[in-house]
Amino acid sequence: MKLPTFSSSVLLLGGLAITSCSGGGGDAANEILIGEYGSLTGTTATFGISTKNGIDLAIDEVNAAGGVLGKQLRVIVEDDQGRPEEAQTVVTKLITRDEVVAILGEVASSRTLAAAPVAQSNGIPMITPSSTNPKITEVGDYIFRVCFIDPFQGFVMAKFAATTLKVRNVAILTDVKNDHSVGLTQVFTEEFGKLGGRIVARESYSEGDTDFSAQLTSLRARNPDAIYVPGYYTEVGLLARQARQLGLDVPLLGGDGWDSPRLTEIGGPAMNNSYFSSHYSPQDTSQLVRRFVGQYQERFGEVPDGLAALAYDAAKLLADAIARAGSAEPAAIRDAIAQTKGFVGVTGTISINAQRNADKAATVVRVAGGKLEFVETIRQ
Ligand code: PHE
């Protein structure tokens, strides 16, 4: 399915990405090159665009303050179009052609999982701002993340469903092409079961699908109190509309993959009365978050979503690690990232644990009247 609203700006971004990449190597005396890869186009385009915005804001701040080790940071961006094979190809290019010393990305777990082995085998540190599937950092000692993982996020929604919403019979709709969705389905099923809930139906779809009526009709027959849909925003928005048309008015529940300004544009009022787990809230009143939201809004004209916030933190943390390493050698940067403790970010305080993950709190967000509202914070 095509999403016309994005076409022109996205094509432009794609073009810029390609031209800014030719040449490679960079000006080693004055610059430190960092790679970034993400979905600047495709059905998850807001993931890549928000991430790019967050990284740009962070890197410009670092450079304006004098850069790192007396050099400016330069980010080379590649569009993987939301495809795992392409993610692997562009990460190979960033490493072998551009000779970046570290990589930021991806958002979607399936794409990060495809590309992480390339970074690992080449000894280039990679930080994913937002991929939550546990297998990612298991790829090896060069792979890190600054977000929580799906076992926690699945627990958060199961607990919220059972204790706050007090629902008992839940149906699940899984994107079977998406490692993140498959993982969350498993965790939610286990955790909701432990809390006395029942999974009364399961159906599946694949990223890119546009017609969910068969699955929804079959779920409807089991009379669920809520439907857990741990997928990405484009499909979730579309299926929410179809669910409501079929008379399925129960709350929809989801994970961080819902987090996009496009969710309510695509889903419209059908998204109301739905909840998802997320990484931060732009309504947070701390000074740090208020400053970030203000600067982001001023520059990009919209409220930063969780991806923009995580990307900002990942880029700042990387710059901090390079400074602490005292060297732009990939191995030294790796060690400094691994030693990160108490880094204060807009998504919370980040300490990298022994598994190269970050233990952080999650927020529950409610969709109401076309807006995202903060409901509560759930800690580990
Ligand atoms: N956690 C999702 C994944 O691993 C990606 C995501 C993070 C999407 C945050 C939106 C917001 O696939």
PDB file of N, CA and C in Angstrom, residues 179-226:
ATOM      1  N   ASP A 179      10.340  -9.904  13.824  1.00  0.00           N
ATOM      2  CA  ASP A 179      10.893 -10.577  15.014  1.00  0.00           C
ATOM      3  C   ASP A 179      10.388  -9.946  16.302  1.00  0.00           C
ATOM      4  N   HIS A 180      10.229  -8.635  16.276  1.00  0.00           N
ATOM      5  CA  HIS A 180       9.770  -7.896  17.444  1.00  0.00           C
ATOM      6  C   HIS A 180       8.335  -8.311  17.807  1.00  0.00           C
ATOM      7  N   SER A 181       7.481  -8.415  16.791  1.00  0.00           N
ATOM      8  CA  SER A 181       6.082  -8.781  17.012  1.00  0.00           C
ATOM      9  C   SER A 181       5.957 -10.230  17.511  1.00  0.00           C
ATOM     10  N   VAL A 182       6.739 -11.105  16.927  1.00  0.00           N
ATOM     11  CA  VAL A 182       6.712 -12.515  17.325  1.00  0.00           C
ATOM     12  C   VAL A 182       7.194 -12.651  18.777  1.00  0.00           C
ATOM     13  N   GLY A 183       8.260 -11.918  19.112  1.00  0.00           N
ATOM     14  CA  GLY A 183       8.808 -11.969  20.473  1.00  0.00           C
ATOM     15  C   GLY A 183       7.825 -11.430  21.500  1.00  0.00           C
ATOM     16  N   LEU A 184       7.193 -10.314  21.180  1.00  0.00           N
ATOM     17  CA  LEU A 184       6.240  -9.721  22.131  1.00  0.00           C
ATOM     18  C   LEU A 184       5.025 -10.620  22.336  1.00  0.00           C
ATOM     19  N   THR A 185       4.609 -11.294  21.271  1.00  0.00           N
ATOM     20  CA  THR A 185       3.471 -12.217  21.372  1.00  0.00           C
ATOM     21  C   THR A 185       3.755 -13.299  22.412  1.00  0.00           C
ATOM     22  N   GLN A 186       4.974 -13.829  22.324  1.00  0.00           N
ATOM     23  CA  GLN A 186       5.381 -14.891  23.240  1.00  0.00           C
ATOM     24  C   GLN A 186       5.404 -14.406  24.693  1.00  0.00           C
ATOM     25  N   VAL A 187       6.040 -13.253  24.913  1.00  0.00           N
ATOM     26  CA  VAL A 187       6.164 -12.742  26.281  1.00  0.00           C
ATOM     27  C   VAL A 187       4.798 -12.380  26.849  1.00  0.00           C
ATOM     28  N   PHE A 188       3.990 -11.694  26.055  1.00  0.00           N
ATOM     29  CA  PHE A 188       2.677 -11.274  26.543  1.00  0.00           C
ATOM     30  C   PHE A 188       1.857 -12.503  26.942  1.00  0.00           C
ATOM     31  N   THR A 189       1.898 -13.530  26.095  1.00  0.00           N
ATOM     32  CA  THR A 189       1.130 -14.751  26.361  1.00  0.00           C
ATOM     33  C   THR A 189       1.520 -15.343  27.716  1.00  0.00           C
ATOM     34  N   GLU A 190       2.822 -15.445  27.956  1.00  0.00           N
ATOM     35  CA  GLU A 190       3.306 -16.020  29.220  1.00  0.00           C
ATOM     36  C   GLU A 190       2.920 -15.148  30.407  1.00  0.00           C
ATOM     37  N   GLU A 191       3.217 -13.849  30.290  1.00  0.00           N
ATOM     38  CA  GLU A 191       3.009 -12.957  31.437  1.00  0.00           C
ATOM     39  C   GLU A 191       1.532 -12.767  31.754  1.00  0.00           C
ATOM     40  N   PHE A 192       0.722 -12.678  30.711  1.00  0.00           N
ATOM     41  CA  PHE A 192      -0.721 -12.481  30.931  1.00  0.00           C
ATOM     42  C   PHE A 192      -1.311 -13.745  31.566  1.00  0.00           C
ATOM     43  N   GLY A 193      -0.787 -14.885  31.141  1.00  0.00           N
ATOM     44  CA  GLY A 193      -1.224 -16.169  31.730  1.00  0.00           C
ATOM     45  C   GLY A 193      -0.907 -16.222  33.216  1.00  0.00           C
ATOM     46  N   LYS A 194       0.308 -15.781  33.582  1.00  0.00           N
ATOM     47  CA  LYS A 194       0.713 -15.796  35.002  1.00  0.00           C
ATOM     48  C   LYS A 194      -0.199 -14.913  35.846  1.00  0.00           C
ATOM     49  N   LEU A 195      -0.764 -13.882  35.223  1.00  0.00           N
ATOM     50  CA  LEU A 195      -1.630 -12.955  35.962  1.00  0.00           C
ATOM     51  C   LEU A 195      -3.095 -13.395  35.915  1.00  0.00           C
ATOM     52  N   GLY A 196      -3.330 -14.601  35.419  1.00  0.00           N
ATOM     53  CA  GLY A 196      -4.688 -15.150  35.423  1.00  0.00           C
ATOM     54  C   GLY A 196      -5.486 -14.858  34.165  1.00  0.00           C
ATOM     55  N   GLY A 197      -4.846 -14.233  33.161  1.00  0.00           N
ATOM     56  CA  GLY A 197      -5.569 -13.931  31.923  1.00  0.00           C
ATOM     57  C   GLY A 197      -5.553 -15.117  30.963  1.00  0.00           C
ATOM     58  N   ARG A 198      -6.409 -15.021  29.943  1.00  0.00           N
ATOM     59  CA  ARG A 198      -6.476 -16.105  28.945  1.00  0.00           C
ATOM     60  C   ARG A 198      -6.335 -15.531  27.544  1.00  0.00           C
ATOM     61  N   ILE A 199      -5.584 -16.232  26.696  1.00  0.00           N
ATOM     62  CA  ILE A 199      -5.506 -15.846  25.292  1.00  0.00           C
ATOM     63  C   ILE A 199      -6.580 -16.680  24.574  1.00  0.00           C
ATOM     64  N   VAL A 200      -7.614 -15.996  24.085  1.00  0.00           N
ATOM     65  CA  VAL A 200      -8.757 -16.740  23.539  1.00  0.00           C
ATOM     66  C   VAL A 200      -8.673 -16.954  22.028  1.00  0.00           C
ATOM     67  N   ALA A 201      -7.788 -16.221  21.353  1.00  0.00           N
ATOM     68  CA  ALA A 201      -7.636 -16.422  19.903  1.00  0.00           C
ATOM     69  C   ALA A 201      -6.308 -15.842  19.463  1.00  0.00           C
ATOM     70  N   ARG A 202      -5.751 -16.413  18.395  1.00  0.00           N
ATOM     71  CA  ARG A 202      -4.506 -15.890  17.807  1.00  0.00           C
ATOM     72  C   ARG A 202      -4.655 -15.878  16.313  1.00  0.00           C
ATOM     73  N   GLU A 203      -4.242 -14.776  15.705  1.00  0.00           N
ATOM     74  CA  GLU A 203      -4.247 -14.700  14.239  1.00  0.00           C
ATOM     75  C   GLU A 203      -2.951 -14.016  13.823  1.00  0.00           C
ATOM     76  N   SER A 204      -2.626 -14.103  12.526  1.00  0.00           N
ATOM     77  CA  SER A 204      -1.386 -13.469  12.086  1.00  0.00           C
ATOM     78  C   SER A 204      -1.559 -12.709  10.785  1.00  0.00           C
ATOM     79  N   TYR A 205      -0.603 -11.812  10.502  1.00  0.00           N
ATOM     80  CA  TYR A 205      -0.537 -11.070   9.243  1.00  0.00           C
ATOM     81  C   TYR A 205       0.929 -10.803   8.953  1.00  0.00           C
ATOM     82  N   SER A 206       1.211 -10.164   7.834  1.00  0.00           N
ATOM     83  CA  SER A 206       2.594  -9.822   7.498  1.00  0.00           C
ATOM     84  C   SER A 206       2.689  -8.344   7.177  1.00  0.00           C
ATOM     85  N   GLU A 207       3.821  -7.722   7.568  1.00  0.00           N
ATOM     86  CA  GLU A 207       4.073  -6.311   7.283  1.00  0.00           C
ATOM     87  C   GLU A 207       3.768  -6.045   5.810  1.00  0.00           C
ATOM     88  N   GLY A 208       3.015  -4.987   5.534  1.00  0.00           N
ATOM     89  CA  GLY A 208       2.653  -4.675   4.150  1.00  0.00           C
ATOM     90  C   GLY A 208       1.224  -5.090   3.814  1.00  0.00           C
ATOM     91  N   ASP A 209       0.632  -5.981   4.611  1.00  0.00           N
ATOM     92  CA  ASP A 209      -0.768  -6.377   4.361  1.00  0.00           C
ATOM     93  C   ASP A 209      -1.695  -5.178   4.551  1.00  0.00           C
ATOM     94  N   THR A 210      -2.822  -5.182   3.838  1.00  0.00           N
ATOM     95  CA  THR A 210      -3.775  -4.080   3.990  1.00  0.00           C
ATOM     96  C   THR A 210      -5.186  -4.564   4.323  1.00  0.00           C
ATOM     97  N   ASP A 211      -5.437  -5.848   4.172  1.00  0.00           N
ATOM     98  CA  ASP A 211      -6.786  -6.366   4.456  1.00  0.00           C
ATOM     99  C   ASP A 211      -6.712  -7.374   5.600  1.00  0.00           C
ATOM    100  N   PHE A 212      -7.346  -7.021   6.712  1.00  0.00           N
ATOM    101  CA  PHE A 212      -7.264  -7.857   7.903  1.00  0.00           C
ATOM    102  C   PHE A 212      -8.631  -8.435   8.267  1.00  0.00           C
ATOM    103  N   SER A 213      -9.585  -8.368   7.314  1.00  0.00           N
ATOM    104  CA  SER A 213     -10.966  -8.700   7.693  1.00  0.00           C
ATOM    105  C   SER A 213     -11.148 -10.170   8.066  1.00  0.00           C
ATOM    106  N   ALA A 214     -10.428 -11.065   7.400  1.00  0.00           N
ATOM    107  CA  ALA A 214     -10.587 -12.491   7.727  1.00  0.00           C
ATOM    108  C   ALA A 214     -10.140 -12.755   9.164  1.00  0.00           C
ATOM    109  N   GLN A 215      -8.950 -12.212   9.507  1.00  0.00           N
ATOM    110  CA  GLN A 215      -8.420 -12.444  10.864  1.00  0.00           C
ATOM    111  C   GLN A 215      -9.342 -11.811  11.911  1.00  0.00           C
ATOM    112  N   LEU A 216      -9.798 -10.586  11.628  1.00  0.00           N
ATOM    113  CA  LEU A 216     -10.623  -9.883  12.610  1.00  0.00           C
ATOM    114  C   LEU A 216     -11.972 -10.569  12.801  1.00  0.00           C
ATOM    115  N   THR A 217     -12.515 -11.106  11.709  1.00  0.00           N
ATOM    116  CA  THR A 217     -13.797 -11.808  11.812  1.00  0.00           C
ATOM    117  C   THR A 217     -13.634 -13.042  12.700  1.00  0.00           C
ATOM    118  N   SER A 218     -12.513 -13.706  12.526  1.00  0.00           N
ATOM    119  CA  SER A 218     -12.324 -14.899  13.337  1.00  0.00           C
ATOM    120  C   SER A 218     -12.057 -14.539  14.808  1.00  0.00           C
ATOM    121  N   LEU A 219     -11.356 -13.438  15.053  1.00  0.00           N
ATOM    122  CA  LEU A 219     -11.162 -13.001  16.449  1.00  0.00           C
ATOM    123  C   LEU A 219     -12.487 -12.603  17.096  1.00  0.00           C
ATOM    124  N   ARG A 220     -13.312 -11.943  16.321  1.00  0.00           N
ATOM    125  CA  ARG A 220     -14.599 -11.449  16.847  1.00  0.00           C
ATOM    126  C   ARG A 220     -15.451 -12.592  17.388  1.00  0.00           C
ATOM    127  N   ALA A 221     -15.355 -13.745  16.712  1.00  0.00           N
ATOM    128  CA  ALA A 221     -16.159 -14.905  17.116  1.00  0.00           C
ATOM    129  C   ALA A 221     -15.804 -15.389  18.516  1.00  0.00           C
ATOM    130  N   ARG A 222     -14.591 -15.004  19.013  1.00  0.00           N
ATOM    131  CA  ARG A 222     -14.183 -15.472  20.350  1.00  0.00           C
ATOM    132  C   ARG A 222     -14.459 -14.444  21.436  1.00  0.00           C
ATOM    133  N   ASN A 223     -15.107 -13.348  21.078  1.00  0.00           N
ATOM    134  CA  ASN A 223     -15.507 -12.342  22.074  1.00  0.00           C
ATOM    135  C   ASN A 223     -14.416 -11.837  23.008  1.00  0.00           C
ATOM    136  N   PRO A 224     -13.290 -11.393  22.483  1.00  0.00           N
ATOM    137  CA  PRO A 224     -12.220 -10.932  23.386  1.00  0.00           C
ATOM    138  C   PRO A 224     -12.595  -9.625  24.093  1.00  0.00           C
ATOM    139  N   ASP A 225     -11.989  -9.408  25.283  1.00  0.00           N
ATOM    140  CA  ASP A 225     -12.174  -8.144  26.013  1.00  0.00           C
ATOM    141  C   ASP A 225     -11.213  -7.083  25.487  1.00  0.00           C
ATOM    142  N   ALA A 226     -10.146  -7.534  24.837  1.00  0.00           N
ATOM    143  CA  ALA A 226      -9.146  -6.621  24.262  1.00  0.00           C
ATOM    144  C   ALA A 226      -8.373  -7.410  23.211  1.00  0.00           C
TER     145      ALA A 226
END
